[in-house]
Short mmCIF file of C-alpha atoms in Angstrom, two decimals:
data_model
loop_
_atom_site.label_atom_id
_atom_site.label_comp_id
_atom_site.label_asym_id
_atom_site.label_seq_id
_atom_site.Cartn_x
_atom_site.Cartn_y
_atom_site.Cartn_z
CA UNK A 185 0.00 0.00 0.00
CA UNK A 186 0.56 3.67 -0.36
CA UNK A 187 3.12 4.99 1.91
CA UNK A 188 3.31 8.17 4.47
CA UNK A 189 3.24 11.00 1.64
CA UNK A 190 4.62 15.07 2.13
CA UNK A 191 3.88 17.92 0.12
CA UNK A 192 5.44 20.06 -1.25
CA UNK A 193 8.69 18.21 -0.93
CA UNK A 194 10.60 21.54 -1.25
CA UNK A 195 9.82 24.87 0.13
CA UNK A 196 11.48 28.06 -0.62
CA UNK A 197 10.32 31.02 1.86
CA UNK A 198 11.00 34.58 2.43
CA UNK A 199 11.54 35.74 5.96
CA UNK A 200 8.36 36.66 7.43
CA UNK A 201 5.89 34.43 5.18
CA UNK A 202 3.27 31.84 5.82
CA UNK A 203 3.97 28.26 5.38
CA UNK A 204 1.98 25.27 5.44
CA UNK A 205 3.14 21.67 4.64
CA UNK A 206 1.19 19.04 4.27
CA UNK A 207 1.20 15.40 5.61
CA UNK A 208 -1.15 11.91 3.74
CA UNK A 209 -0.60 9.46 6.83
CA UNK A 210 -0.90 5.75 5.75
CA UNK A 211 -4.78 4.87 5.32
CA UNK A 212 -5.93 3.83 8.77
CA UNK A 213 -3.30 4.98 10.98
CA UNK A 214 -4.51 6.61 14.48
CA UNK A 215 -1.47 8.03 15.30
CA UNK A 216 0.73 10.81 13.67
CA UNK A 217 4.19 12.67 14.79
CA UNK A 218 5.55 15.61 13.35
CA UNK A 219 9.56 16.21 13.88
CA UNK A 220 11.71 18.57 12.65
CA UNK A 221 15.42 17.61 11.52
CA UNK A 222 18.25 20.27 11.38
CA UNK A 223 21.33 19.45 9.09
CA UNK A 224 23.54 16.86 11.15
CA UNK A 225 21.32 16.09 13.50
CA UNK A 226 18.34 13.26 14.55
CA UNK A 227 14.76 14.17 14.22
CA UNK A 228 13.26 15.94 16.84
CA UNK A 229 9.86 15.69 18.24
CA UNK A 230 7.21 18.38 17.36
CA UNK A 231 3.60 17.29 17.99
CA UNK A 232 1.40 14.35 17.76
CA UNK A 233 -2.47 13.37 17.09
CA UNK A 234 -4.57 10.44 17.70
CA UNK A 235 -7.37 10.93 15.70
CA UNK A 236 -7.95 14.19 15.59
CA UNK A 237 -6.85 14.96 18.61
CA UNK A 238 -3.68 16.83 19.52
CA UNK A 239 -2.15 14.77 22.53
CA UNK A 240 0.93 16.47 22.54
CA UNK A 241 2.83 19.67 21.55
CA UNK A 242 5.39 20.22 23.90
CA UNK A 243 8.12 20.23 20.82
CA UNK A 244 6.60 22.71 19.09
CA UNK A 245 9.34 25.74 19.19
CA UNK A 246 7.13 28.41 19.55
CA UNK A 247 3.78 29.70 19.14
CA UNK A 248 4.69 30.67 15.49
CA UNK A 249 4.19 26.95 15.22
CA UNK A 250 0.84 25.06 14.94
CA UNK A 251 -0.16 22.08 13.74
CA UNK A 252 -4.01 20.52 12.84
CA UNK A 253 -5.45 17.28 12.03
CA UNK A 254 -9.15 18.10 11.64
CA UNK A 255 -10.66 14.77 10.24
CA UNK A 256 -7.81 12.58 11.75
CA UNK A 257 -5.99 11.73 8.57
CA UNK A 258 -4.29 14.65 6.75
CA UNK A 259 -2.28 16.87 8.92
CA UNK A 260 -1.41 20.57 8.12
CA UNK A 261 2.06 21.67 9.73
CA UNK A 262 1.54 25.82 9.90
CA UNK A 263 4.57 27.95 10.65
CA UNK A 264 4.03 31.85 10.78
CA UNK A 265 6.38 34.48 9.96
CA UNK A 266 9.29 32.09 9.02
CA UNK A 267 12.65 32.84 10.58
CA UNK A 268 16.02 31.49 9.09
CA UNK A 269 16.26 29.19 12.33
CA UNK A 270 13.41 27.36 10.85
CA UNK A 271 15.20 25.88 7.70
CA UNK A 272 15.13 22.26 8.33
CA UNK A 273 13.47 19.30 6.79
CA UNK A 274 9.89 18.66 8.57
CA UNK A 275 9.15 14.54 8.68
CA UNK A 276 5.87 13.16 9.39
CA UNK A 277 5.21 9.61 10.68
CA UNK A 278 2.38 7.76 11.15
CA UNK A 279 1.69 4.91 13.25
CA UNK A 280 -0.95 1.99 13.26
CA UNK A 281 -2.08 2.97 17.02
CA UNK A 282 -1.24 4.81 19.87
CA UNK A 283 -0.02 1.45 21.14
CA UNK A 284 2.41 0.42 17.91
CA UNK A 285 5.95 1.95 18.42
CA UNK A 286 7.08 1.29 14.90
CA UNK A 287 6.78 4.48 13.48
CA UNK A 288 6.78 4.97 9.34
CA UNK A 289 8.31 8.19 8.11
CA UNK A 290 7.64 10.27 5.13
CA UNK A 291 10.07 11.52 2.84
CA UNK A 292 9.85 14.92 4.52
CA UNK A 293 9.75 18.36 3.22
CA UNK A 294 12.63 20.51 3.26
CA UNK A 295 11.97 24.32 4.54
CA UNK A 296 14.58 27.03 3.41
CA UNK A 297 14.16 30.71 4.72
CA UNK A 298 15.93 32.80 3.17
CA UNK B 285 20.09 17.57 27.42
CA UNK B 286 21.18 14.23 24.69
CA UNK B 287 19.14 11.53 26.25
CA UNK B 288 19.95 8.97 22.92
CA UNK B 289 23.70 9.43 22.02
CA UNK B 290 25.55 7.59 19.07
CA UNK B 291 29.19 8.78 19.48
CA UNK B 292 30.36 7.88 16.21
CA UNK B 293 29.57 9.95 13.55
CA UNK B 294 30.93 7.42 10.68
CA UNK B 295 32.10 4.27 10.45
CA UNK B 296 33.43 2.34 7.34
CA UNK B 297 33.51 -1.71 7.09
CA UNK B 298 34.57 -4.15 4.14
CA UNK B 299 32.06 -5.58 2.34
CA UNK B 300 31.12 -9.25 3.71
CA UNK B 301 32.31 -8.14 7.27
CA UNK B 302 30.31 -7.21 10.20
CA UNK B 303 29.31 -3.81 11.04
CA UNK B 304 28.70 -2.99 14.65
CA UNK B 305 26.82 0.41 15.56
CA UNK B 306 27.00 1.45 18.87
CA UNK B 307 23.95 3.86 20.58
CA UNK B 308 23.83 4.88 24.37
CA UNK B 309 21.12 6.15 26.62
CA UNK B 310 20.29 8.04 29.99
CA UNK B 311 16.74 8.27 30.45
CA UNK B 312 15.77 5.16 31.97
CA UNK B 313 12.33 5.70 31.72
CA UNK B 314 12.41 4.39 27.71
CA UNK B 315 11.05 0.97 27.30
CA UNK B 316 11.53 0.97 23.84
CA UNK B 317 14.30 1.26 21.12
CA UNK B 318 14.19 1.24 17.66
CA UNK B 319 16.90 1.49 14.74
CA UNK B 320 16.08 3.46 11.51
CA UNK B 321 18.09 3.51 8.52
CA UNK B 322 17.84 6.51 6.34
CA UNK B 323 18.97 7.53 2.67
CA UNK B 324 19.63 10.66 1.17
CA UNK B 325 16.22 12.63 0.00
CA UNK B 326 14.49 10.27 1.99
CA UNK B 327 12.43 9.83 5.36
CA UNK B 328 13.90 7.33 7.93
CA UNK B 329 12.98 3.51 7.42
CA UNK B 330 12.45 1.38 10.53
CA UNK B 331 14.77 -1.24 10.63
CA UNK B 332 14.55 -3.15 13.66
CA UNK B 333 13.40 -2.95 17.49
CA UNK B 334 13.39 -4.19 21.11
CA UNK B 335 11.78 -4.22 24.09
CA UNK B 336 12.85 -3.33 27.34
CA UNK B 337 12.20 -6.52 28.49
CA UNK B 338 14.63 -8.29 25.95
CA UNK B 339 18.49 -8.30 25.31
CA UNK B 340 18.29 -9.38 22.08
CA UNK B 341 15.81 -9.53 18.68
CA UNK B 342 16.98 -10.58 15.15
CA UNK B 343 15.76 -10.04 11.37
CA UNK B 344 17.77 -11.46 8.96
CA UNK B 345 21.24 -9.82 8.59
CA UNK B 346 20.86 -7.30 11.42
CA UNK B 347 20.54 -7.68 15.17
CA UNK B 348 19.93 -5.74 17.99
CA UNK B 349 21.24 -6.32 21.49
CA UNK B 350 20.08 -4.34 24.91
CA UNK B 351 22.51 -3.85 27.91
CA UNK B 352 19.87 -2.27 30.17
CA UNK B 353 22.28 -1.85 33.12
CA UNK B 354 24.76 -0.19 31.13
CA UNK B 355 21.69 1.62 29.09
CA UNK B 356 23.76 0.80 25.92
CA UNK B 357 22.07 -1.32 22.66
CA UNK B 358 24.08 -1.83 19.43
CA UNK B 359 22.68 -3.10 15.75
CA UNK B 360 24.93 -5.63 14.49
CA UNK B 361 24.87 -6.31 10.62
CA UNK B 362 26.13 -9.45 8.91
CA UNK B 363 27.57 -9.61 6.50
CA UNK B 364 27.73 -6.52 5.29
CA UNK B 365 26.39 -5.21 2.07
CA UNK B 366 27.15 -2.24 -0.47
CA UNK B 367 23.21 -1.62 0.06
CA UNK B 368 23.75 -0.91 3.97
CA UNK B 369 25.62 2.24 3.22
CA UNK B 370 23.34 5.11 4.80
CA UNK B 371 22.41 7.15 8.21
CA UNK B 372 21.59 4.81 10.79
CA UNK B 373 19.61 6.34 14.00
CA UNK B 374 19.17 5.16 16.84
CA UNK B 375 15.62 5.82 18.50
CA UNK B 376 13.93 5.33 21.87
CA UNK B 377 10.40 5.76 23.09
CA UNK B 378 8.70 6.14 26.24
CA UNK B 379 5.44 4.59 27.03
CA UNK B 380 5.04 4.09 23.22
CA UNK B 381 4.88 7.73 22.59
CA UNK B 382 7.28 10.41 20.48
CA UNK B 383 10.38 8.83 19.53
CA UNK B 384 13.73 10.30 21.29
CA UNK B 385 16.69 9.87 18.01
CA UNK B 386 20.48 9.53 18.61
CA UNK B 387 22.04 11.98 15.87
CA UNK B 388 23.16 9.27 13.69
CA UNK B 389 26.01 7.06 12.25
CA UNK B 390 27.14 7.24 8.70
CA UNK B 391 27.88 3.67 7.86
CA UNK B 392 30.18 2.95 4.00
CA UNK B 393 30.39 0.00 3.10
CA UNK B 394 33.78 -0.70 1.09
CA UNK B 395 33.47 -3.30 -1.78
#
């Protein structure tokens, strides 16, 4: 079956604009994790849903982040007023439950504020 | 605060030899690891895991051993193929929520 799908896979943004990036979990999976991955480094927890429901946010770096999951499958990733410190590539993963640990990644999209 | 630490950055091991990645942790709370390979362009691929409960689960070429005392686990692959060459991370999750990633080993494999 399908896997976890990200659009766009590339971003290009001006300092101080609006982005949103999109995340297709695989079909049937409750849970879904958004990290954020700086260059050299392991991903880093953001946020996660089960269902619809945001369970956790504690990564999220500010309040210039927020992310939504309003009919528990497709997740929107929102960061306002971009700021060079945000480049990174955003992964999503989803999961089968809140009880599976395997988590499958997406190819991720890659954010650079210029 | 590096709760999941893999001290190497890179390692590089012949072809048909084994390849032994090393990943420590502090939080003894996590009752979960997991290892994730991951190639250029692309999103991590799970690999392999273990439970807390276990010292040691196999797939295949690659194994995973637990030294809960020392709060140390290692991926052993064998033998070794030009396909393995990629970021390995090392990951660990509490109570089967977010994942906690080491910041990787680059792994060549040498024909």
């Amino acid at each position: 079956g399908a896997g976890v799908s990200q659009s766009p896979r590339y971003k290009v943004a001006k300092r101080g604009q609006d982005v949103a990036l999109r995340c297709d979990p695989i079909s049937g999976h409750v849970s879904l994790f958004w990290y954020q991955q700086a260059l050299g480094q392991g991903p880093e927890f953001l946020t996660y849903f089960q269902n619809e429901a945001q369970l956790d946010k504690s990564g999220l770096p500010s309040d210039r982040f927020f992310a939504e999951r309003p009919e528990g499958s497709v997740s929107t990733l929102k960061i306002q007023r971009t700021q060079q410190e945000d480049s990174a590539v955003y992964l999503c993963a989803s999961s089968y439950s809140l009880g599976a640990y395997e988590q499958y990644f997406g190819p991720g999209t890659r954010l650079t504020v210029t | 605060d590096q709760q999941v630490k893999q001290n190497s950055p890179s390692l590089s091991v012949q072809e048909g030899r084994i390849s032994i990645l090393n990943c420590d942790y502090t939080n003894s709370m996590f009752d979960y690891f997991l290892w994730y390979k991951k190639y250029p362009a692309e999103g991590p691929t799970f690999l392999i895991s273990i439970s807390s409960i276990k010292d040691k689960n196999e797939d295949g070429r690659f194994t995973v051993f637990l030294n809960k005392s020392a709060k140390h686990l290692s991926l052993h692959i064998v033998p070794s193929q030009p396909g393995d060459s990629a970021v390995y991370f090392c990951a660990a999750s509490e109570l089967n929520e977010k994942l906690t990633f080491g910041t990787g080993t680059r792994l060549t494999i040498i024909p």
